[in-house]
Amino acid sequence: MTGMNYRHNPNVVVTDLDDELVLLDPVSKQMFSLNVIGRLLWLELPRLGLNGALEQITKSFAVSPEQAREDAVSLIEHLFNSKLLELTDPVTDSGTLEVT
Amino acid sequence: VIQFEILGRAFRVTRPISDSLEAGLRSRWDFPEYRCDPHPFKLEIEHGSTPTGFPTTASSSMLELFAGTVECWNLEPVIWIGDVTTGIRIELLEGQMIAHTWGVPANIELFHLAIAEGLRASGLISLHASIAARHGQALAFLGPSGRGKTTTLLHSLEAGFVPVCEDFAWCDPDTLKVFGFDRGLRLLPDTAKFFETQFGITPSIWQVDKWFVPYSSLNFERRAVNLKTIALLERDPEQPTDFGPLSKREAALAFWEASGMPLSRSVQDRVSQQIAGMVSRLEVRRLLLGQGTIPFEQV
């Protein structure tokens, strides 16, 4: 997961509230909201990758690196399974995200 | 040719259509009482035969309409909806929406779809909400169907508010002016009974599954008002009825639920920015409906 490159699903509509974020999938009509840390992860993940985004998060918020990583991995899996987040590199044959 | 203004935007249908279709369009969109300044955006619909270029190979999505599901091809700035026998081609251009419909009989829902998309492209945002006003300031009740929007609106009338809309409005996010776009209260039988008891007016028009009370029978002047507060309705019969805090993201989610998803990506992004701006400018509250009366003096 750490070496993967991520991109936002281009169809997702993003409502940025400065300290929070709302994501809408126009196809499934599902809506998701991210808190301030989730927002930072969403914004930085495509640009910096997981390690870079985690560095930003631990710099900006009082959260331990271990907790930040655990939460980030969980959120990325959720976003990926909800098709809000995509990998720029090919995924496994089964089409699932491999957590390493 | 039908021609009138929708909130200052010139709207016209350039080919003859049936009287019933015209009546349906006027009933839904013609509200001359708002007397808005002219707006440069134009909406034009032509009804005729199937235009050339109907997409056959591009990937499509399905769109839920009242009458059923239809196929939609988003080839921005052109959007095709329907099939070769009945459908619409909507083109969003700088400063105008041009649509071409076809089919016998014409599907009025496709007209409504194009007009709504055009109005959104012109800068307005739609709201499925009940809205009440007092002293020119509006309070919008948001929430899914069945949450109590209409009943809460009736309680606000008891408290001295006037209705802006029971179901649907357009809002200008720049000015926060809100325009009710329905014709009256639609009340389920038990709500109609409450209305009759409280206001001494017996609903006399039955429409499909609800009693209809036209605003014209309620003796107030209908006009645009300033949206000041949104209240997301929640129910908990164990708790006292009260206003409470609502986070910005909860408010944004409620706004999206109320506004609906535009067809085109460019309009989706515009509405997204508008919602973010409105959430930061409006008072956003939660209204917990439980025991006791609603403390409207708090808003």
mmCIF file of C-alpha atoms in Angstrom:
data_model
loop_
_atom_site.group_PDB
_atom_site.id
_atom_site.type_symbol
_atom_site.label_atom_id
_atom_site.label_comp_id
_atom_site.label_asym_id
_atom_site.label_seq_id
_atom_site.Cartn_x
_atom_site.Cartn_y
_atom_site.Cartn_z
ATOM 1 C CA MET A 1 0.000 0.000 0.000
ATOM 2 C CA THR A 2 2.808 2.424 0.835
ATOM 3 C CA GLY A 3 4.334 2.260 -2.629
ATOM 4 C CA MET A 4 1.093 2.638 -4.523
ATOM 5 C CA ASN A 5 0.024 5.695 -6.446
ATOM 6 C CA TYR A 6 -3.501 6.873 -5.901
ATOM 7 C CA ARG A 7 -5.864 9.108 -7.787
ATOM 8 C CA HIS A 8 -9.360 10.358 -7.093
ATOM 9 C CA ASN A 9 -12.145 8.788 -9.100
ATOM 10 C CA PRO A 10 -12.670 11.599 -11.635
ATOM 11 C CA ASN A 11 -16.455 11.230 -11.390
ATOM 12 C CA VAL A 12 -16.567 11.996 -7.674
ATOM 13 C CA VAL A 13 -17.953 15.407 -6.787
ATOM 14 C CA VAL A 14 -16.020 17.041 -3.975
ATOM 15 C CA THR A 15 -17.503 19.691 -1.700
ATOM 16 C CA ASP A 16 -14.616 21.216 0.213
ATOM 17 C CA LEU A 17 -15.692 22.937 3.417
ATOM 18 C CA ASP A 18 -12.132 24.052 4.269
ATOM 19 C CA ASP A 19 -11.871 21.887 7.379
ATOM 20 C CA GLU A 20 -14.078 19.014 6.260
ATOM 21 C CA LEU A 21 -14.952 17.393 2.970
ATOM 22 C CA VAL A 22 -18.025 15.816 1.418
ATOM 23 C CA LEU A 23 -17.654 13.295 -1.406
ATOM 24 C CA LEU A 24 -20.473 12.292 -3.714
ATOM 25 C CA ASP A 25 -20.535 9.472 -6.172
ATOM 26 C CA PRO A 26 -22.952 10.605 -8.910
ATOM 27 C CA VAL A 27 -23.368 7.023 -10.131
ATOM 28 C CA SER A 28 -24.217 5.266 -6.865
ATOM 29 C CA LYS A 29 -25.636 8.491 -5.323
ATOM 30 C CA GLN A 30 -23.726 7.606 -2.164
ATOM 31 C CA MET A 31 -22.363 10.427 -0.042
ATOM 32 C CA PHE A 32 -19.396 10.355 2.300
ATOM 33 C CA SER A 33 -18.021 12.948 4.665
ATOM 34 C CA LEU A 34 -14.456 13.215 5.885
ATOM 35 C CA ASN A 35 -13.273 14.991 9.002
ATOM 36 C CA VAL A 36 -10.338 17.361 9.014
ATOM 37 C CA ILE A 37 -7.697 14.585 9.048
ATOM 38 C CA GLY A 38 -9.557 12.542 6.428
ATOM 39 C CA ARG A 39 -9.751 15.678 4.294
ATOM 40 C CA LEU A 40 -5.977 16.152 4.460
ATOM 41 C CA LEU A 41 -5.399 12.497 3.552
ATOM 42 C CA TRP A 42 -7.804 12.796 0.587
ATOM 43 C CA LEU A 43 -6.119 15.942 -0.683
ATOM 44 C CA GLU A 44 -2.513 14.829 -0.236
ATOM 45 C CA LEU A 45 -2.665 11.131 -1.101
ATOM 46 C CA PRO A 46 -2.556 11.514 -4.910
ATOM 47 C CA ARG A 47 0.272 14.057 -4.707
ATOM 48 C CA LEU A 48 2.451 12.632 -1.942
ATOM 49 C CA GLY A 49 1.491 8.980 -1.637
ATOM 50 C CA LEU A 50 0.682 7.348 1.686
ATOM 51 C CA ASN A 51 3.973 8.058 3.467
ATOM 52 C CA GLY A 52 4.013 11.684 2.385
ATOM 53 C CA ALA A 53 0.389 12.191 3.388
ATOM 54 C CA LEU A 54 1.045 10.583 6.777
ATOM 55 C CA GLU A 55 3.963 12.927 7.312
ATOM 56 C CA GLN A 56 1.668 15.894 6.651
ATOM 57 C CA ILE A 57 -0.955 14.500 9.009
ATOM 58 C CA THR A 58 1.419 13.871 11.914
ATOM 59 C CA LYS A 59 2.941 17.341 11.392
ATOM 60 C CA SER A 60 -0.446 19.023 11.432
ATOM 61 C CA PHE A 61 -2.318 17.081 14.091
ATOM 62 C CA ALA A 62 -1.593 15.618 17.513
ATOM 63 C CA VAL A 63 -1.739 12.017 16.397
ATOM 64 C CA SER A 64 0.900 9.310 16.726
ATOM 65 C CA PRO A 65 2.422 7.923 13.511
ATOM 66 C CA GLU A 66 1.100 4.459 14.370
ATOM 67 C CA GLN A 67 -2.451 5.664 14.939
ATOM 68 C CA ALA A 68 -2.314 7.876 11.837
ATOM 69 C CA ARG A 69 -1.195 4.944 9.691
ATOM 70 C CA GLU A 70 -3.826 2.609 11.105
ATOM 71 C CA ASP A 71 -6.606 5.136 10.513
ATOM 72 C CA ALA A 72 -5.308 6.070 7.070
ATOM 73 C CA VAL A 73 -5.096 2.454 5.893
ATOM 74 C CA SER A 74 -8.637 1.863 7.099
ATOM 75 C CA LEU A 75 -9.917 4.983 5.347
ATOM 76 C CA ILE A 76 -8.063 4.210 2.108
ATOM 77 C CA GLU A 77 -9.566 0.727 2.045
ATOM 78 C CA HIS A 78 -13.009 2.199 2.591
ATOM 79 C CA LEU A 79 -12.540 4.825 -0.134
ATOM 80 C CA PHE A 80 -11.122 2.239 -2.506
ATOM 81 C CA ASN A 81 -13.910 -0.259 -1.881
ATOM 82 C CA SER A 82 -16.438 2.542 -2.387
ATOM 83 C CA LYS A 83 -14.738 3.341 -5.715
ATOM 84 C CA LEU A 84 -13.959 6.900 -4.669
ATOM 85 C CA LEU A 85 -10.241 6.270 -4.839
ATOM 86 C CA GLU A 86 -8.384 4.467 -7.609
ATOM 87 C CA LEU A 87 -4.905 3.125 -8.123
ATOM 88 C CA THR A 88 -2.888 4.479 -11.003
ATOM 89 C CA ASP A 89 -0.964 1.187 -11.098
ATOM 90 C CA PRO A 90 -2.612 -2.123 -11.912
ATOM 91 C CA VAL A 91 -4.234 -3.845 -8.959
ATOM 92 C CA THR A 92 -4.190 -7.553 -8.239
ATOM 93 C CA ASP A 93 -5.893 -10.006 -10.547
ATOM 94 C CA SER A 94 -8.878 -10.087 -8.226
ATOM 95 C CA GLY A 95 -9.241 -6.335 -8.472
ATOM 96 C CA THR A 96 -8.847 -5.853 -4.738
ATOM 97 C CA LEU A 97 -6.502 -3.641 -2.804
ATOM 98 C CA GLU A 98 -3.670 -5.558 -1.186
ATOM 99 C CA VAL A 99 -2.804 -4.205 2.218
ATOM 100 C CA THR A 100 0.843 -4.809 3.058
ATOM 101 C CA VAL B 1 -44.485 29.551 -29.215
ATOM 102 C CA ILE B 2 -44.480 29.780 -25.440
ATOM 103 C CA GLN B 3 -42.448 32.506 -23.876
ATOM 104 C CA PHE B 4 -42.096 33.669 -20.290
ATOM 105 C CA GLU B 5 -39.392 34.412 -17.756
ATOM 106 C CA ILE B 6 -38.188 32.058 -15.064
ATOM 107 C CA LEU B 7 -36.640 34.177 -12.306
ATOM 108 C CA GLY B 8 -35.513 36.734 -14.884
ATOM 109 C CA ARG B 9 -34.182 34.156 -17.347
ATOM 110 C CA ALA B 10 -35.858 34.174 -20.768
ATOM 111 C CA PHE B 11 -37.538 30.843 -21.479
ATOM 112 C CA ARG B 12 -39.220 29.828 -24.691
ATOM 113 C CA VAL B 13 -40.469 26.791 -26.509
ATOM 114 C CA THR B 14 -40.063 27.416 -30.221
ATOM 115 C CA ARG B 15 -42.413 24.849 -31.738
ATOM 116 C CA PRO B 16 -46.127 24.351 -31.159
ATOM 117 C CA ILE B 17 -46.904 21.990 -28.313
ATOM 118 C CA SER B 18 -50.176 20.749 -26.884
ATOM 119 C CA ASP B 19 -52.293 22.878 -24.566
ATOM 120 C CA SER B 20 -51.846 20.370 -21.768
ATOM 121 C CA LEU B 21 -48.067 20.456 -22.141
ATOM 122 C CA GLU B 22 -48.106 24.243 -22.073
ATOM 123 C CA ALA B 23 -50.341 24.204 -18.992
ATOM 124 C CA GLY B 24 -47.958 21.762 -17.318
ATOM 125 C CA LEU B 25 -44.942 23.945 -18.088
ATOM 126 C CA ARG B 26 -46.653 27.116 -16.879
ATOM 127 C CA SER B 27 -47.878 25.428 -13.718
ATOM 128 C CA ARG B 28 -44.381 24.259 -12.872
ATOM 129 C CA TRP B 29 -42.274 27.231 -14.009
ATOM 130 C CA ASP B 30 -44.299 30.405 -14.554
ATOM 131 C CA PHE B 31 -44.180 32.524 -11.375
ATOM 132 C CA PRO B 32 -44.485 36.135 -12.565
ATOM 133 C CA GLU B 33 -45.134 37.316 -9.009
ATOM 134 C CA TYR B 34 -41.389 37.242 -8.292
ATOM 135 C CA ARG B 35 -40.648 40.107 -10.709
ATOM 136 C CA CYS B 36 -36.890 39.465 -10.942
ATOM 137 C CA ASP B 37 -34.396 41.673 -12.754
ATOM 138 C CA PRO B 38 -33.539 40.377 -16.238
ATOM 139 C CA HIS B 39 -30.783 37.756 -16.217
ATOM 140 C CA PRO B 40 -28.648 37.148 -19.339
ATOM 141 C CA PHE B 41 -29.057 33.352 -19.267
ATOM 142 C CA LYS B 42 -31.527 31.964 -21.828
ATOM 143 C CA LEU B 43 -33.387 28.664 -21.927
ATOM 144 C CA GLU B 44 -34.798 27.407 -25.206
ATOM 145 C CA ILE B 45 -36.551 24.165 -26.054
ATOM 146 C CA GLU B 46 -37.590 22.964 -29.486
ATOM 147 C CA HIS B 47 -39.913 20.018 -29.870
ATOM 148 C CA GLY B 48 -39.681 18.058 -33.121
ATOM 149 C CA SER B 49 -38.263 14.944 -34.664
ATOM 150 C CA THR B 50 -35.297 12.901 -33.445
ATOM 151 C CA PRO B 51 -32.138 14.901 -34.231
ATOM 152 C CA THR B 52 -29.199 13.327 -35.982
ATOM 153 C CA GLY B 53 -26.292 12.103 -33.927
ATOM 154 C CA PHE B 54 -28.210 10.054 -31.365
ATOM 155 C CA PRO B 55 -25.462 8.162 -29.519
ATOM 156 C CA THR B 56 -25.316 4.449 -30.111
ATOM 157 C CA THR B 57 -21.852 3.433 -29.032
ATOM 158 C CA ALA B 58 -20.880 5.767 -26.165
ATOM 159 C CA SER B 59 -21.290 4.429 -22.641
ATOM 160 C CA SER B 60 -24.422 5.519 -20.858
ATOM 161 C CA SER B 61 -25.870 5.645 -17.372
ATOM 162 C CA MET B 62 -29.407 5.130 -16.156
ATOM 163 C CA LEU B 63 -31.536 7.972 -14.902
ATOM 164 C CA GLU B 64 -34.514 7.585 -12.564
ATOM 165 C CA LEU B 65 -37.569 9.596 -13.601
ATOM 166 C CA PHE B 66 -41.083 9.447 -12.147
ATOM 167 C CA ALA B 67 -42.263 7.567 -15.197
ATOM 168 C CA GLY B 68 -39.432 5.038 -15.047
ATOM 169 C CA THR B 69 -35.772 4.608 -15.859
ATOM 170 C CA VAL B 70 -34.248 6.161 -18.958
ATOM 171 C CA GLU B 71 -30.822 5.981 -20.537
ATOM 172 C CA CYS B 72 -28.527 9.015 -20.362
ATOM 173 C CA TRP B 73 -25.387 9.798 -22.369
ATOM 174 C CA ASN B 74 -23.254 12.558 -20.943
ATOM 175 C CA LEU B 75 -21.182 13.878 -23.841
ATOM 176 C CA GLU B 76 -20.653 17.334 -22.400
ATOM 177 C CA PRO B 77 -21.567 19.935 -23.328
ATOM 178 C CA VAL B 78 -24.296 17.764 -24.864
ATOM 179 C CA ILE B 79 -26.429 15.359 -22.842
ATOM 180 C CA TRP B 80 -28.769 12.863 -24.496
ATOM 181 C CA ILE B 81 -31.609 11.258 -22.552
ATOM 182 C CA GLY B 82 -34.153 8.669 -23.672
ATOM 183 C CA ASP B 83 -34.200 6.677 -26.896
ATOM 184 C CA VAL B 84 -34.813 7.339 -30.573
ATOM 185 C CA THR B 85 -38.604 7.433 -30.102
ATOM 186 C CA THR B 86 -38.822 9.749 -27.072
ATOM 187 C CA GLY B 87 -36.025 11.785 -25.647
ATOM 188 C CA ILE B 88 -34.166 15.038 -25.243
ATOM 189 C CA ARG B 89 -30.838 16.507 -26.282
ATOM 190 C CA ILE B 90 -29.634 19.179 -23.857
ATOM 191 C CA GLU B 91 -26.774 21.466 -24.793
ATOM 192 C CA LEU B 92 -25.265 23.784 -22.213
ATOM 193 C CA LEU B 93 -23.484 26.701 -23.791
ATOM 194 C CA GLU B 94 -22.065 29.926 -22.417
ATOM 195 C CA GLY B 95 -25.083 31.867 -21.211
ATOM 196 C CA GLN B 96 -27.738 29.509 -22.551
ATOM 197 C CA MET B 97 -29.326 26.083 -22.507
ATOM 198 C CA ILE B 98 -30.689 24.773 -25.788
ATOM 199 C CA ALA B 99 -32.726 21.591 -25.717
ATOM 200 C CA HIS B 100 -34.397 19.560 -28.437
ATOM 201 C CA THR B 101 -37.108 17.082 -27.499
ATOM 202 C CA TRP B 102 -38.866 14.481 -29.562
ATOM 203 C CA GLY B 103 -41.588 11.892 -29.151
ATOM 204 C CA VAL B 104 -45.367 11.627 -29.386
ATOM 205 C CA PRO B 105 -46.713 12.422 -26.916
ATOM 206 C CA ALA B 106 -43.974 14.711 -25.642
ATOM 207 C CA ASN B 107 -42.621 13.679 -22.257
ATOM 208 C CA ILE B 108 -43.049 16.738 -20.023
ATOM 209 C CA GLU B 109 -40.668 15.309 -17.470
ATOM 210 C CA LEU B 110 -37.850 15.706 -19.986
ATOM 211 C CA PHE B 111 -38.791 19.370 -20.407
ATOM 212 C CA HIS B 112 -38.647 19.795 -16.623
ATOM 213 C CA LEU B 113 -35.263 18.067 -16.524
ATOM 214 C CA ALA B 114 -33.787 20.393 -19.151
ATOM 215 C CA ILE B 115 -35.191 23.530 -17.537
ATOM 216 C CA ALA B 116 -33.883 22.523 -14.116
ATOM 217 C CA GLU B 117 -30.430 21.806 -15.540
ATOM 218 C CA GLY B 118 -30.472 25.140 -17.345
ATOM 219 C CA LEU B 119 -31.461 27.023 -14.208
ATOM 220 C CA ARG B 120 -28.672 25.335 -12.268
ATOM 221 C CA ALA B 121 -26.205 26.208 -15.052
ATOM 222 C CA SER B 122 -27.414 29.808 -14.770
ATOM 223 C CA GLY B 123 -26.371 29.930 -11.116
ATOM 224 C CA LEU B 124 -29.401 28.820 -9.118
ATOM 225 C CA ILE B 125 -29.684 25.906 -6.743
ATOM 226 C CA SER B 126 -32.835 23.853 -6.227
ATOM 227 C CA LEU B 127 -34.087 22.816 -2.812
ATOM 228 C CA HIS B 128 -36.565 20.088 -1.972
ATOM 229 C CA ALA B 129 -37.569 21.515 1.374
ATOM 230 C CA SER B 130 -40.333 23.116 3.351
ATOM 231 C CA ILE B 131 -39.539 26.768 3.911
ATOM 232 C CA ALA B 132 -41.201 29.344 6.145
ATOM 233 C CA ALA B 133 -40.467 33.047 6.582
ATOM 234 C CA ARG B 134 -40.935 35.720 9.194
ATOM 235 C CA HIS B 135 -39.902 39.371 8.818
ATOM 236 C CA GLY B 136 -38.455 38.554 5.386
ATOM 237 C CA GLN B 137 -36.065 35.903 6.795
ATOM 238 C CA ALA B 138 -36.518 32.312 5.742
ATOM 239 C CA LEU B 139 -36.061 29.096 7.672
ATOM 240 C CA ALA B 140 -35.721 25.943 5.544
ATOM 241 C CA PHE B 141 -36.613 22.519 6.929
ATOM 242 C CA LEU B 142 -34.554 19.785 5.293
ATOM 243 C CA GLY B 143 -34.748 16.044 5.632
ATOM 244 C CA PRO B 144 -35.762 12.937 3.761
ATOM 245 C CA SER B 145 -39.352 12.231 2.859
ATOM 246 C CA GLY B 146 -41.471 11.370 5.891
ATOM 247 C CA ARG B 147 -39.239 13.193 8.380
ATOM 248 C CA GLY B 148 -41.902 15.829 9.130
ATOM 249 C CA LYS B 149 -41.111 18.779 6.845
ATOM 250 C CA THR B 150 -44.747 19.608 6.098
ATOM 251 C CA THR B 151 -45.915 19.197 9.688
ATOM 252 C CA THR B 152 -43.040 21.384 10.896
ATOM 253 C CA LEU B 153 -44.019 23.979 8.304
ATOM 254 C CA LEU B 154 -47.583 23.976 9.683
ATOM 255 C CA HIS B 155 -46.240 24.442 13.219
ATOM 256 C CA SER B 156 -44.205 27.399 11.980
ATOM 257 C CA LEU B 157 -47.381 28.933 10.529
ATOM 258 C CA GLU B 158 -48.976 28.617 13.967
ATOM 259 C CA ALA B 159 -45.982 30.516 15.343
ATOM 260 C CA GLY B 160 -46.539 33.400 12.950
ATOM 261 C CA PHE B 161 -44.437 32.429 9.931
ATOM 262 C CA VAL B 162 -45.765 32.481 6.367
ATOM 263 C CA PRO B 163 -45.127 29.634 3.926
ATOM 264 C CA VAL B 164 -42.487 30.064 1.232
ATOM 265 C CA CYS B 165 -42.890 26.547 -0.087
ATOM 266 C CA GLU B 166 -44.097 23.206 1.115
ATOM 267 C CA ASP B 167 -41.998 21.120 -1.236
ATOM 268 C CA PHE B 168 -39.718 22.932 -3.659
ATOM 269 C CA ALA B 169 -37.823 26.196 -4.087
ATOM 270 C CA TRP B 170 -35.041 27.799 -6.080
ATOM 271 C CA CYS B 171 -32.326 29.711 -4.298
ATOM 272 C CA ASP B 172 -29.820 32.265 -5.574
ATOM 273 C CA PRO B 173 -26.621 31.385 -3.668
ATOM 274 C CA ASP B 174 -25.124 34.825 -4.306
ATOM 275 C CA THR B 175 -27.942 36.792 -2.714
ATOM 276 C CA LEU B 176 -29.405 33.928 -0.623
ATOM 277 C CA LYS B 177 -32.831 34.914 -1.992
ATOM 278 C CA VAL B 178 -35.191 31.972 -2.007
ATOM 279 C CA PHE B 179 -38.229 31.571 -4.279
ATOM 280 C CA GLY B 180 -40.967 29.085 -3.498
ATOM 281 C CA PHE B 181 -41.788 27.107 -6.638
ATOM 282 C CA ASP B 182 -44.916 25.211 -5.732
ATOM 283 C CA ARG B 183 -48.537 26.292 -5.699
ATOM 284 C CA GLY B 184 -49.809 25.280 -2.306
ATOM 285 C CA LEU B 185 -49.684 22.937 0.652
ATOM 286 C CA ARG B 186 -50.093 19.233 -0.077
ATOM 287 C CA LEU B 187 -51.306 17.528 3.070
ATOM 288 C CA LEU B 188 -51.757 13.902 4.027
ATOM 289 C CA PRO B 189 -55.197 13.241 5.546
ATOM 290 C CA ASP B 190 -54.055 13.406 9.194
ATOM 291 C CA THR B 191 -52.008 16.561 8.549
ATOM 292 C CA ALA B 192 -55.023 18.060 6.756
ATOM 293 C CA LYS B 193 -57.117 17.434 9.854
ATOM 294 C CA PHE B 194 -54.531 19.208 12.005
ATOM 295 C CA PHE B 195 -54.476 22.084 9.491
ATOM 296 C CA GLU B 196 -58.271 22.360 9.593
ATOM 297 C CA THR B 197 -58.290 22.433 13.410
ATOM 298 C CA GLN B 198 -55.531 25.000 13.716
ATOM 299 C CA PHE B 199 -56.393 27.358 10.888
ATOM 300 C CA GLY B 200 -60.115 26.842 10.393
ATOM 301 C CA ILE B 201 -59.687 26.120 6.684
ATOM 302 C CA THR B 202 -61.121 22.902 5.309
ATOM 303 C CA PRO B 203 -59.032 21.563 2.401
ATOM 304 C CA SER B 204 -61.359 20.919 -0.506
ATOM 305 C CA ILE B 205 -59.095 19.812 -3.349
ATOM 306 C CA TRP B 206 -57.949 16.201 -3.437
ATOM 307 C CA GLN B 207 -54.890 15.526 -5.660
ATOM 308 C CA VAL B 208 -53.846 11.918 -6.112
ATOM 309 C CA ASP B 209 -53.063 11.065 -2.492
ATOM 310 C CA LYS B 210 -53.097 14.372 -0.633
ATOM 311 C CA TRP B 211 -55.299 17.353 0.113
ATOM 312 C CA PHE B 212 -54.225 20.508 -1.686
ATOM 313 C CA VAL B 213 -54.510 23.971 -0.164
ATOM 314 C CA PRO B 214 -53.528 26.659 -2.686
ATOM 315 C CA TYR B 215 -51.418 29.483 -1.315
ATOM 316 C CA SER B 216 -53.883 31.871 -2.946
ATOM 317 C CA SER B 217 -56.431 30.793 -0.317
ATOM 318 C CA LEU B 218 -54.131 31.635 2.602
ATOM 319 C CA ASN B 219 -54.215 35.404 2.206
ATOM 320 C CA PHE B 220 -50.561 36.398 2.127
ATOM 321 C CA GLU B 221 -48.365 38.055 -0.480
ATOM 322 C CA ARG B 222 -45.924 35.621 -2.042
ATOM 323 C CA ARG B 223 -42.456 37.055 -2.604
ATOM 324 C CA ALA B 224 -38.766 36.226 -2.480
ATOM 325 C CA VAL B 225 -37.253 36.107 0.991
ATOM 326 C CA ASN B 226 -33.728 35.855 2.369
ATOM 327 C CA LEU B 227 -32.657 32.393 3.426
ATOM 328 C CA LYS B 228 -31.187 32.748 6.911
ATOM 329 C CA THR B 229 -31.298 29.319 8.539
ATOM 330 C CA ILE B 230 -31.489 25.686 7.524
ATOM 331 C CA ALA B 231 -32.714 23.115 10.012
ATOM 332 C CA LEU B 232 -32.120 19.411 9.393
ATOM 333 C CA LEU B 233 -35.036 17.497 10.860
ATOM 334 C CA GLU B 234 -34.453 14.458 13.034
ATOM 335 C CA ARG B 235 -36.876 12.464 15.134
ATOM 336 C CA ASP B 236 -36.485 11.089 18.630
ATOM 337 C CA PRO B 237 -39.730 10.673 20.591
ATOM 338 C CA GLU B 238 -37.750 10.157 23.815
ATOM 339 C CA GLN B 239 -36.080 13.581 23.701
ATOM 340 C CA PRO B 240 -37.484 17.097 24.120
ATOM 341 C CA THR B 241 -38.074 18.978 20.869
ATOM 342 C CA ASP B 242 -35.245 21.459 20.411
ATOM 343 C CA PHE B 243 -32.801 23.084 18.033
ATOM 344 C CA GLY B 244 -29.196 21.927 18.298
ATOM 345 C CA PRO B 245 -25.868 22.245 16.532
ATOM 346 C CA LEU B 246 -25.207 20.798 13.083
ATOM 347 C CA SER B 247 -21.731 20.326 11.640
ATOM 348 C CA LYS B 248 -20.839 21.862 8.304
ATOM 349 C CA ARG B 249 -20.463 18.473 6.664
ATOM 350 C CA GLU B 250 -23.863 17.334 7.945
ATOM 351 C CA ALA B 251 -25.288 20.552 6.533
ATOM 352 C CA ALA B 252 -23.525 19.980 3.210
ATOM 353 C CA LEU B 253 -24.882 16.426 3.029
ATOM 354 C CA ALA B 254 -28.381 17.721 3.801
ATOM 355 C CA PHE B 255 -28.012 20.355 1.088
ATOM 356 C CA TRP B 256 -26.951 17.753 -1.463
ATOM 357 C CA GLU B 257 -29.910 15.552 -0.495
ATOM 358 C CA ALA B 258 -32.207 18.546 -0.922
ATOM 359 C CA SER B 259 -30.759 19.885 -4.162
ATOM 360 C CA GLY B 260 -30.396 16.683 -6.132
ATOM 361 C CA MET B 261 -27.584 15.790 -8.498
ATOM 362 C CA PRO B 262 -27.215 17.877 -11.672
ATOM 363 C CA LEU B 263 -26.715 16.014 -14.937
ATOM 364 C CA SER B 264 -23.547 17.636 -16.188
ATOM 365 C CA ARG B 265 -20.178 17.582 -14.491
ATOM 366 C CA SER B 266 -19.637 21.317 -14.882
ATOM 367 C CA VAL B 267 -22.942 22.034 -13.126
ATOM 368 C CA GLN B 268 -22.175 19.454 -10.427
ATOM 369 C CA ASP B 269 -18.931 21.297 -9.651
ATOM 370 C CA ARG B 270 -20.718 24.632 -9.621
ATOM 371 C CA VAL B 271 -23.394 23.368 -7.216
ATOM 372 C CA SER B 272 -20.668 21.859 -5.036
ATOM 373 C CA GLN B 273 -18.998 25.261 -4.674
ATOM 374 C CA GLN B 274 -22.350 26.921 -4.055
ATOM 375 C CA ILE B 275 -23.200 24.474 -1.283
ATOM 376 C CA ALA B 276 -19.819 25.023 0.389
ATOM 377 C CA GLY B 277 -20.395 28.777 0.268
ATOM 378 C CA MET B 278 -23.953 28.581 1.553
ATOM 379 C CA VAL B 279 -23.020 26.306 4.445
ATOM 380 C CA SER B 280 -20.487 28.871 5.640
ATOM 381 C CA ARG B 281 -22.893 31.812 5.276
ATOM 382 C CA LEU B 282 -26.092 30.343 6.713
ATOM 383 C CA GLU B 283 -27.069 29.396 10.226
ATOM 384 C CA VAL B 284 -27.168 25.616 10.163
ATOM 385 C CA ARG B 285 -29.097 23.819 12.895
ATOM 386 C CA ARG B 286 -30.481 20.446 13.766
ATOM 387 C CA LEU B 287 -34.134 20.377 14.780
ATOM 388 C CA LEU B 288 -34.854 17.377 16.940
ATOM 389 C CA LEU B 289 -38.562 16.559 16.813
ATOM 390 C CA GLY B 290 -39.587 14.834 20.012
ATOM 391 C CA GLN B 291 -41.684 15.875 22.964
ATOM 392 C CA GLY B 292 -43.137 19.364 23.281
ATOM 393 C CA THR B 293 -43.484 22.305 20.934
ATOM 394 C CA ILE B 294 -40.860 23.707 18.579
ATOM 395 C CA PRO B 295 -39.055 26.720 20.112
ATOM 396 C CA PHE B 296 -39.235 28.924 17.027
ATOM 397 C CA GLU B 297 -38.188 31.928 19.098
ATOM 398 C CA GLN B 298 -34.644 30.510 18.953
ATOM 399 C CA VAL B 299 -34.314 31.161 15.222
#
